mmCIF file of C-alpha atoms and ligand atoms in Angstrom:
data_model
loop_
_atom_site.group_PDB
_atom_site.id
_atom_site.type_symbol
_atom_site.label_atom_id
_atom_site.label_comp_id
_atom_site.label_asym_id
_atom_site.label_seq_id
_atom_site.Cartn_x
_atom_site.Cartn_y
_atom_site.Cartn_z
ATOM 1 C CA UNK A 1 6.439 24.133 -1.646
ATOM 2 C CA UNK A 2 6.509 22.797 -4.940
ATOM 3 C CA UNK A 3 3.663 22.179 -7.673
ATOM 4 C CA UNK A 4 4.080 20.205 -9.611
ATOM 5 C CA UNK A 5 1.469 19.135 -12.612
ATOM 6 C CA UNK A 6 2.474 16.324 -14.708
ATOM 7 C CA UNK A 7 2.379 12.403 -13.975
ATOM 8 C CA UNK A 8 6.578 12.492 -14.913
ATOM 9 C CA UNK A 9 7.578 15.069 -13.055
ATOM 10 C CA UNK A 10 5.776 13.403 -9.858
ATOM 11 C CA UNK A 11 7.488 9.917 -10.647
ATOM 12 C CA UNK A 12 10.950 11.828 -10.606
ATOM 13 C CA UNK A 13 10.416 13.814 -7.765
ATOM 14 C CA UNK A 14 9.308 10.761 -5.609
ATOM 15 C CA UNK A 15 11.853 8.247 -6.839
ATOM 16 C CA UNK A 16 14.205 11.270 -5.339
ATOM 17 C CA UNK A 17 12.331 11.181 -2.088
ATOM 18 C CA UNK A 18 12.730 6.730 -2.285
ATOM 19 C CA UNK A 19 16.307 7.168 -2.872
ATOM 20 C CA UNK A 20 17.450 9.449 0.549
ATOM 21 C CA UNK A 21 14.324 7.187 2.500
ATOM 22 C CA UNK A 22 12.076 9.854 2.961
ATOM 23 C CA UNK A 23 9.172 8.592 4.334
ATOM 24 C CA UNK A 24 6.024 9.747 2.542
ATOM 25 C CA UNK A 25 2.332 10.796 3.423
ATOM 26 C CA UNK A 26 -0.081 11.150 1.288
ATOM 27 C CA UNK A 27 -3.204 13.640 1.230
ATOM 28 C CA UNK A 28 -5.647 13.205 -1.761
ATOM 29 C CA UNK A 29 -7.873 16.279 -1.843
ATOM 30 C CA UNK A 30 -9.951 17.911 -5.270
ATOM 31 C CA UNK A 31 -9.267 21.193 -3.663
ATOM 32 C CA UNK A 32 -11.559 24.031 -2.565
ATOM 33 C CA UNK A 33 -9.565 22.871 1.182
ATOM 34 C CA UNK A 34 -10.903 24.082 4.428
ATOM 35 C CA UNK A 35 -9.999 23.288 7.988
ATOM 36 C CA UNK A 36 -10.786 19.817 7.935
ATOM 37 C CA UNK A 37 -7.960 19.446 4.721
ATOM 38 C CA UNK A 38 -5.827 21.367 6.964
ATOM 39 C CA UNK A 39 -5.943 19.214 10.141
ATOM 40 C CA UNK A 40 -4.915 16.333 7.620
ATOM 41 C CA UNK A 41 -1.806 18.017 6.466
ATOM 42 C CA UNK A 42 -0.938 18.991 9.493
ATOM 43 C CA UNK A 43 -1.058 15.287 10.653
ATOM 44 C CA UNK A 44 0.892 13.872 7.473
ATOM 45 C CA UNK A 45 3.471 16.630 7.909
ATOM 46 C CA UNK A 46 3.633 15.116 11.403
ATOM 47 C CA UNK A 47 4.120 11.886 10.865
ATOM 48 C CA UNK A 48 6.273 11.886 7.838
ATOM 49 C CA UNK A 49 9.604 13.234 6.084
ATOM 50 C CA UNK A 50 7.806 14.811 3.097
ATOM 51 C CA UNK A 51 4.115 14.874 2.497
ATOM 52 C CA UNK A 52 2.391 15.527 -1.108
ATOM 53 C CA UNK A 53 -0.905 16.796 -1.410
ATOM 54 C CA UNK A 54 -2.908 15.969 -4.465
ATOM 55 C CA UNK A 55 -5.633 18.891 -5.846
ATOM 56 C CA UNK A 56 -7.888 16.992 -8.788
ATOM 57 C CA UNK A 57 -11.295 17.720 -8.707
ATOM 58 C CA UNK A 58 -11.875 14.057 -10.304
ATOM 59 C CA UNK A 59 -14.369 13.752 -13.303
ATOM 60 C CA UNK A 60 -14.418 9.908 -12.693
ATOM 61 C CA UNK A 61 -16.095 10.033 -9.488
ATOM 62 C CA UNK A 62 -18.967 12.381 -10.533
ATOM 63 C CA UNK A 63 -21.905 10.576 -11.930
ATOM 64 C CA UNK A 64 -23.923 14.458 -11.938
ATOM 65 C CA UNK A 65 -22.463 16.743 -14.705
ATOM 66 C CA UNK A 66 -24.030 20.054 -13.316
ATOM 67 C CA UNK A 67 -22.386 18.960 -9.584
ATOM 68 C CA UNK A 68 -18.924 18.220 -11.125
ATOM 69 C CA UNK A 69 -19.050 21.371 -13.213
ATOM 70 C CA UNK A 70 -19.942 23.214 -9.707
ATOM 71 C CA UNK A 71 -17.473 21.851 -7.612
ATOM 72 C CA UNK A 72 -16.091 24.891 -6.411
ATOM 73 C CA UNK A 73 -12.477 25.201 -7.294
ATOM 74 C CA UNK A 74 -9.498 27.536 -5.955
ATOM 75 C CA UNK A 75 -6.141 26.065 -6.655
ATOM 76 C CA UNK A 76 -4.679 30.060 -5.766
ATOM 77 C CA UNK A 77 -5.605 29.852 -2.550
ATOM 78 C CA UNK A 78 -5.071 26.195 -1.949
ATOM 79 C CA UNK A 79 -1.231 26.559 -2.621
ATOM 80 C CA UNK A 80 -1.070 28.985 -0.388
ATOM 81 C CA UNK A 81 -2.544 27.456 2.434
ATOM 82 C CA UNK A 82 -0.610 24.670 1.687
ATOM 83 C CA UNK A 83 2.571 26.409 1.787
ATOM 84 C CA UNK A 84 1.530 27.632 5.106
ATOM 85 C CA UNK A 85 0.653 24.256 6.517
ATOM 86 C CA UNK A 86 4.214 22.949 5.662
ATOM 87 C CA UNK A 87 3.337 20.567 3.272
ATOM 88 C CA UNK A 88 6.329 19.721 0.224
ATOM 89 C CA UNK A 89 4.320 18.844 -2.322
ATOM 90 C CA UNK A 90 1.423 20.062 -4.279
ATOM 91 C CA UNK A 91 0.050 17.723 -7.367
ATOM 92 C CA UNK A 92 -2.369 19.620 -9.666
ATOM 93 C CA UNK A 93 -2.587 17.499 -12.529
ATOM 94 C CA UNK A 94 -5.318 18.266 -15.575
ATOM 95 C CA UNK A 95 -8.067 15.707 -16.614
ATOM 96 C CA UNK A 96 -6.507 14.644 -19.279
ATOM 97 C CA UNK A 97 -2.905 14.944 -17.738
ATOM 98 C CA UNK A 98 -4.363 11.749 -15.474
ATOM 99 C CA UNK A 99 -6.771 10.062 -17.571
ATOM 100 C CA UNK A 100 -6.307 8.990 -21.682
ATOM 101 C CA UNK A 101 -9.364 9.101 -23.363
ATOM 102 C CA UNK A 102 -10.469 6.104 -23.088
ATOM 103 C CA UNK A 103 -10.270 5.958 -19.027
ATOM 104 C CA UNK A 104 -12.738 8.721 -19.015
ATOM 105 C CA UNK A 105 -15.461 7.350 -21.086
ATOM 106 C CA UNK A 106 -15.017 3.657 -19.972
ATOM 107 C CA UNK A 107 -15.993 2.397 -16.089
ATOM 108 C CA UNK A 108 -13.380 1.702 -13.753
ATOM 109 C CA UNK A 109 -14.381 -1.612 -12.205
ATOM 110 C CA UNK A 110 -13.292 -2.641 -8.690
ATOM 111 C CA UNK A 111 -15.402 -5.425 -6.634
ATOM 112 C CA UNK A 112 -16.112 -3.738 -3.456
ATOM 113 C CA UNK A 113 -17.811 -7.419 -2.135
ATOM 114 C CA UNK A 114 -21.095 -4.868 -1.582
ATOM 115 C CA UNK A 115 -19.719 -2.138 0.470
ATOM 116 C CA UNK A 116 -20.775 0.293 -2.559
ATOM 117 C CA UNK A 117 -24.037 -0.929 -3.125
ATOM 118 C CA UNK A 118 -25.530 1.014 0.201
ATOM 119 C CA UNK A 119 -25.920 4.869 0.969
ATOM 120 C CA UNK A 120 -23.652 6.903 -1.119
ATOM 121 C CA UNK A 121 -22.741 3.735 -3.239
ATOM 122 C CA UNK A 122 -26.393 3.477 -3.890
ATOM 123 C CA UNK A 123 -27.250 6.863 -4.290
ATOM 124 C CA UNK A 124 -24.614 7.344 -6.624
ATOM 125 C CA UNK A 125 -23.524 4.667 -9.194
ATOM 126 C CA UNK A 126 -20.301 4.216 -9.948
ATOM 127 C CA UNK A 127 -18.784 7.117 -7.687
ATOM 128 C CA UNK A 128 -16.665 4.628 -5.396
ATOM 129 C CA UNK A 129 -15.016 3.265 -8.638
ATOM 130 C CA UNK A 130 -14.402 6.448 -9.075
ATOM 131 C CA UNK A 131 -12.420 6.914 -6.313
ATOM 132 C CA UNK A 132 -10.712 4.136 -6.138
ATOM 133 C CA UNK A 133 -9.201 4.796 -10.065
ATOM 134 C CA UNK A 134 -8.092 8.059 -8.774
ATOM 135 C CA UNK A 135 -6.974 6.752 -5.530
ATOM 136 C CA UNK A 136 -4.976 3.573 -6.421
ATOM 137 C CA UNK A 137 -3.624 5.702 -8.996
ATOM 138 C CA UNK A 138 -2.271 8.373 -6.699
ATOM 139 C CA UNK A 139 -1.240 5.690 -4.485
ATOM 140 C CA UNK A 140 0.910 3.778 -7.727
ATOM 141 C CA UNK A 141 3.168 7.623 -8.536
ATOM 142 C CA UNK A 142 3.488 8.827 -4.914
ATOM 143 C CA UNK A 143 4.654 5.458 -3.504
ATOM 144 C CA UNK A 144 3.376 6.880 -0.054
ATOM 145 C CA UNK A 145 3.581 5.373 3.450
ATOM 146 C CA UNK A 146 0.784 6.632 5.334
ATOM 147 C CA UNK A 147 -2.402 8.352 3.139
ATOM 148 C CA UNK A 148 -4.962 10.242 5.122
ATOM 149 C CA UNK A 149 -9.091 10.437 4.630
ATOM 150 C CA UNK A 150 -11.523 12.550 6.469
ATOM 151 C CA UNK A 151 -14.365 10.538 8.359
ATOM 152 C CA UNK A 152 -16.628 13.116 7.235
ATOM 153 C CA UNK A 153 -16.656 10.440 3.655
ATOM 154 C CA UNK A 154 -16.960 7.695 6.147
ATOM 155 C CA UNK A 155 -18.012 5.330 3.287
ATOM 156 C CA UNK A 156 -15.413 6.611 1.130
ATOM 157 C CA UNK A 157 -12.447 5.731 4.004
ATOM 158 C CA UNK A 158 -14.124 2.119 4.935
ATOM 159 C CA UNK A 159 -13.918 1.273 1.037
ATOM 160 C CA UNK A 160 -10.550 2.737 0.521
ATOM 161 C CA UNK A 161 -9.580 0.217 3.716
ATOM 162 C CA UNK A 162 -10.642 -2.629 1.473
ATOM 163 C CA UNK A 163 -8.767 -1.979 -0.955
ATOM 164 C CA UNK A 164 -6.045 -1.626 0.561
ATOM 165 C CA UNK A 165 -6.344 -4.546 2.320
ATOM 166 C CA UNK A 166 -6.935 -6.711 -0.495
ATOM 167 C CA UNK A 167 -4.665 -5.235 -2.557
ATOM 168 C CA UNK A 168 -2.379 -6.148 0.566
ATOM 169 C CA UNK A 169 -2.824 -9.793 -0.535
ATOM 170 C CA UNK A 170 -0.939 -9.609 -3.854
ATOM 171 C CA UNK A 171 1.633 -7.040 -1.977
ATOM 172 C CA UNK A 172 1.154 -3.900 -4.391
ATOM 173 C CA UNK A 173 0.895 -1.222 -2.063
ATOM 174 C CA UNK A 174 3.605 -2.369 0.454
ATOM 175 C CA UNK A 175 3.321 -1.325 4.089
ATOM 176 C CA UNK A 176 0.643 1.639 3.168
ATOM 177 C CA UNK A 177 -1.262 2.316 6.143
ATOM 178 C CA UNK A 178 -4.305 4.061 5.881
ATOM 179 C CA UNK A 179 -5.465 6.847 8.690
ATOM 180 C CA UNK A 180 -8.777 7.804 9.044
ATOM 181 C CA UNK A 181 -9.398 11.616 10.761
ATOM 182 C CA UNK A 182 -11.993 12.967 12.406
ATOM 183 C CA UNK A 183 -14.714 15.163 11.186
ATOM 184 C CA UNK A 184 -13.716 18.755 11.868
ATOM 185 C CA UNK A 185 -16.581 21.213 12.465
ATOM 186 C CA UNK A 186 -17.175 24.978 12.778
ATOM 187 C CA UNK A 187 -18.353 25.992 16.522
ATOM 188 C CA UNK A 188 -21.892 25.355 15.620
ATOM 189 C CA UNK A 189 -21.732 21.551 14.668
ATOM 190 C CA UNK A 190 -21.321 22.268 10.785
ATOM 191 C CA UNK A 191 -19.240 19.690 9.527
ATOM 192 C CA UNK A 192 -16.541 21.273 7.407
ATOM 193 C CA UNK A 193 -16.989 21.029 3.231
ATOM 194 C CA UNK A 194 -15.664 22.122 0.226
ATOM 195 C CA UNK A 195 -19.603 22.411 -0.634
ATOM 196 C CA UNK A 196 -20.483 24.646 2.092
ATOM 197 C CA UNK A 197 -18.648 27.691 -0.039
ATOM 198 C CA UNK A 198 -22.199 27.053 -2.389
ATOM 199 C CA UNK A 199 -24.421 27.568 0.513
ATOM 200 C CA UNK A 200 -25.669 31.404 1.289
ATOM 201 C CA UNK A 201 -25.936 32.631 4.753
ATOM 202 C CA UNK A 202 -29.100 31.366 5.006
ATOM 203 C CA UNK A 203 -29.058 27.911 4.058
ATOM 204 C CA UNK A 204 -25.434 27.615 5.977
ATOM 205 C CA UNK A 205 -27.943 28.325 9.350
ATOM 206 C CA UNK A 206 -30.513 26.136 8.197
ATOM 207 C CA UNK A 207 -27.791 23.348 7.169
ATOM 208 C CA UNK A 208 -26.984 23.807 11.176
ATOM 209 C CA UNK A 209 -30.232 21.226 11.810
ATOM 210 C CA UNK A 210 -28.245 18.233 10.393
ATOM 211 C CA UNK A 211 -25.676 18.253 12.800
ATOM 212 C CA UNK A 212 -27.882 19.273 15.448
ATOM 213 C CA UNK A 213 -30.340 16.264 15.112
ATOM 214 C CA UNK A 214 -27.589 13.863 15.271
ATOM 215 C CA UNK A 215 -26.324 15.309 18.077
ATOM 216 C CA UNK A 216 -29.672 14.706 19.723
ATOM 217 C CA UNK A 217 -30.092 11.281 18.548
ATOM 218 C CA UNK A 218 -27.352 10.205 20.904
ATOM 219 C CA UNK A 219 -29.905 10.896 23.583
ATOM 220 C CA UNK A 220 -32.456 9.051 21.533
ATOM 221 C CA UNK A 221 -30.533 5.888 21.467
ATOM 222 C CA UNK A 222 -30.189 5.633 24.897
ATOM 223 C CA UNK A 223 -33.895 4.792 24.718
ATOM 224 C CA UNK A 224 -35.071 4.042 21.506
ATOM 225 C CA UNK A 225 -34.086 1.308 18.969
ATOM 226 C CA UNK A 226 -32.075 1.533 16.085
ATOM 227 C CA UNK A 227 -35.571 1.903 13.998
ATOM 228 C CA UNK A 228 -36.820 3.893 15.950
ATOM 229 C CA UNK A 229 -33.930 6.188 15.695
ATOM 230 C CA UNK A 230 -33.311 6.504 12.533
ATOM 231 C CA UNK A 231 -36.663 7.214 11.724
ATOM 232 C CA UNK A 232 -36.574 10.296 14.108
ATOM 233 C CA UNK A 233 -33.079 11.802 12.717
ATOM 234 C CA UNK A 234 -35.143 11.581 9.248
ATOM 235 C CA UNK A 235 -38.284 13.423 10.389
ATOM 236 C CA UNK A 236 -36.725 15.507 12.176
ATOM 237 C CA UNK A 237 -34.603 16.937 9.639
ATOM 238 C CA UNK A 238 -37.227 16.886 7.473
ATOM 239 C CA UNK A 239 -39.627 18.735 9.275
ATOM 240 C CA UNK A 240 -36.916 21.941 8.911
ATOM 241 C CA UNK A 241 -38.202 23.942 6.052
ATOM 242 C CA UNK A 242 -34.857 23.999 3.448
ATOM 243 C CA UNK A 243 -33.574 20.825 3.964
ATOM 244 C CA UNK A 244 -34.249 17.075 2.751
ATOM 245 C CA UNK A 245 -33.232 13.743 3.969
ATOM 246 C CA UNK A 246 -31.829 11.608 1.233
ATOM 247 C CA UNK A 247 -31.337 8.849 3.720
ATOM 248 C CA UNK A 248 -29.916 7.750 6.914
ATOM 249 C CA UNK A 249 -28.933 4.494 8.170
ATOM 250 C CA UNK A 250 -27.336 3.741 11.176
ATOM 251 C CA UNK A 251 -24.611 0.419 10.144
ATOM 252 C CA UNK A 252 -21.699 -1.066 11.611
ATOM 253 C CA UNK A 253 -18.712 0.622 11.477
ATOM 254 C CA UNK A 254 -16.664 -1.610 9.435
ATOM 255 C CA UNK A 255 -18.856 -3.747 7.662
ATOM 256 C CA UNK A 256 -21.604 -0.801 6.766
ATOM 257 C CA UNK A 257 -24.236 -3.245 6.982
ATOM 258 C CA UNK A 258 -27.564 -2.112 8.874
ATOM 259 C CA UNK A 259 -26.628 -2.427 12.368
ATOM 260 C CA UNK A 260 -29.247 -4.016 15.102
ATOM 261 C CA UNK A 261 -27.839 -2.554 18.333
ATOM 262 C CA UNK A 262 -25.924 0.741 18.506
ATOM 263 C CA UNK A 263 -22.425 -1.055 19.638
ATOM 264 C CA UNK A 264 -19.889 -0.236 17.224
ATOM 265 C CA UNK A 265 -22.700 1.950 14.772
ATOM 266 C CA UNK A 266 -22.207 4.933 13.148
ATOM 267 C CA UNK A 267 -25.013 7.094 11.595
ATOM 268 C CA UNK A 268 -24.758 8.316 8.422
ATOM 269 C CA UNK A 269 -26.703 11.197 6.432
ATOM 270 C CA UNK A 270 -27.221 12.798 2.949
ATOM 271 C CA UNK A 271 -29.487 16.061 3.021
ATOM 272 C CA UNK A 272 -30.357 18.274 0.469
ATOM 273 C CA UNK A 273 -29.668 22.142 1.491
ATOM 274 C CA UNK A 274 -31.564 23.544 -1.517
ATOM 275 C CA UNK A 275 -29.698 22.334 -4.371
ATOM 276 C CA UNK A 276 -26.463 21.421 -2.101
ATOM 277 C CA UNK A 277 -25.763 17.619 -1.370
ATOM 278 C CA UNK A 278 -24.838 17.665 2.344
ATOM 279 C CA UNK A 279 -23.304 14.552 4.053
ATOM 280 C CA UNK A 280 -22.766 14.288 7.539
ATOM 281 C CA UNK A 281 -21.905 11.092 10.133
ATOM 282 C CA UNK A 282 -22.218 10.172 13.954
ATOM 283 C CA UNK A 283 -20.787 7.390 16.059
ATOM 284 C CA UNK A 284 -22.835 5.790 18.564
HETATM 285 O O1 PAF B 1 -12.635 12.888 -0.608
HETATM 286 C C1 PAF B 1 -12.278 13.438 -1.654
HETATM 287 O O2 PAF B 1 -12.069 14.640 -1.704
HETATM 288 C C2 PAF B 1 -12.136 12.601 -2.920
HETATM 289 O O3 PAF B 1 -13.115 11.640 -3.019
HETATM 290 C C3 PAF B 1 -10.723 11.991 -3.084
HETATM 291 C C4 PAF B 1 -10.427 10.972 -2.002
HETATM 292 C C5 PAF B 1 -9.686 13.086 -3.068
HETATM 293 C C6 PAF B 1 -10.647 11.261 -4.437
HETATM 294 O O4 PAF B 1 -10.884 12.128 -5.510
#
């Protein structure tokens, strides 16, 4: 596997791939990667010729200093795994390798038609344009054909969908097609995150209610309203000493808007774990 750490050597190497028509997949990652980065790999190195893997832990995207400055980082280890998993490609660039000056003072704007202004989007401002600079950006030097998201940032994969699709409209990112992949979790129910490496032994079992509850609230639908429901998966978690609800809203799938029935819903949750940021999702 190569690494490779500047914005030129990237453009070369892909223009390369263009020429012999490699097909390309995409996996944007800031590092830290666990099983659930792996099972995207695995499916890009799958599906496709050649598959880069971006590591940026992107200051864009972090509207909380003291989170972005413990985002827990370990590019060693990452390029080896990634090596193992058979991927060609690994882009580690530096903040300012990516951004000039400017870019990281000034807002990235990108009308999101409201999808941002609800749960994470909401909670916190500015992190979806964010993503999206980083993304389309990535998107612009690698050129790929398929790029692949985690559900686990369910919000984060319905916005990057929007983009792409209306970005579609004026043709710049060709015949991308965007695959979403399941949340993978340990055999407990704890969905898999870079931020669980900040939790100690004892918050990781406490964190082990969030998954739980929504488990549970699948038997609550069957007889409860959406309401009704939602309001349980919050008191619930809240009533476990250690952990906080930040919110939870049950919305449709694709549009994220509150949903009325539980057709086509998904459930999604933020919870403190002591002084981690948890999130966590459930399809009804
Ligand atoms: O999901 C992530 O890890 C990040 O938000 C992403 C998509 C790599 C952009 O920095």
């Amino acid at each position: 596997m190569q690494i490779i750490t500047t914005q030129q050597e990237l453009t070369q190497v892909v223009e390369a791939c263009k020429l012999q028509r490699k097909s390309i997949g995409l996996v944007p990652t800031m590092g830290a990667l666990h099983e659930g980065h792996a099972s995207l790999v695995r499916q890009s190195v799958e599906q496709n010729t050649v598959t880069f893997v971006s590591v940026f832990v992107n200051p864009t995207q972090f509207n909380n200093k003291e989170d972005l400055a413990k985002y827990p980082r370990n590019p060693q280890a990452d390029a080896e795994l990634l090596a193992s998993l058979g991927a060609d490609f690994m882009f580690a660039p530096t903040p300012e390798e990516m951004y000039s000056e400017q870019e990281m003072k000034e807002t990235f704007s990108f009308d999101f038609c409201g999808l941002d202004k609800v749960m994470e989007g909401k909670m916190r401002p500015g992190h979806f344009n964010g993503v999206v600079q980083i993304v389309s950006r990535l998107f612009y030097l690698v050129k790929p054909d398929r790029a692949y998201f985690g559900e686990k940032d369910y919000q984060q994969l319905a916005i990057i969908h929007f983009m792409v699709e209306r970005s579609e409209l004026a043709g710049t990112f060709g015949n991308l097609q965007i695959i979403g992949c399941p949340i993978v979790r340990e055999d407990s129910g704890l969905a898999l995150s870079s931020r669980n490496a900040r939790l100690s032994a004892e918050e990781k079992e406490t964190a082990l209610g969030i998954s739980k509850t929504l488990f549970q609230s699948l038997e609550w639908a069957k007889t409860m309203s959406v309401k009704e429901v939602e309001q349980k998966v919050i008191d619930t978690i809240n009533a476990i000493d250690g952990l906080e609800v930040e919110y939870y809203s049950i919305v449709d799938q694709s549009t994220l808007l509150p949903a009325t029935t539980f057709e086509h819903a998904i459930g999604c949750v933020t919870v403190y774990c002591g002084p981690v940021r948890l999130i966590d999702n459930i399809k009804y």
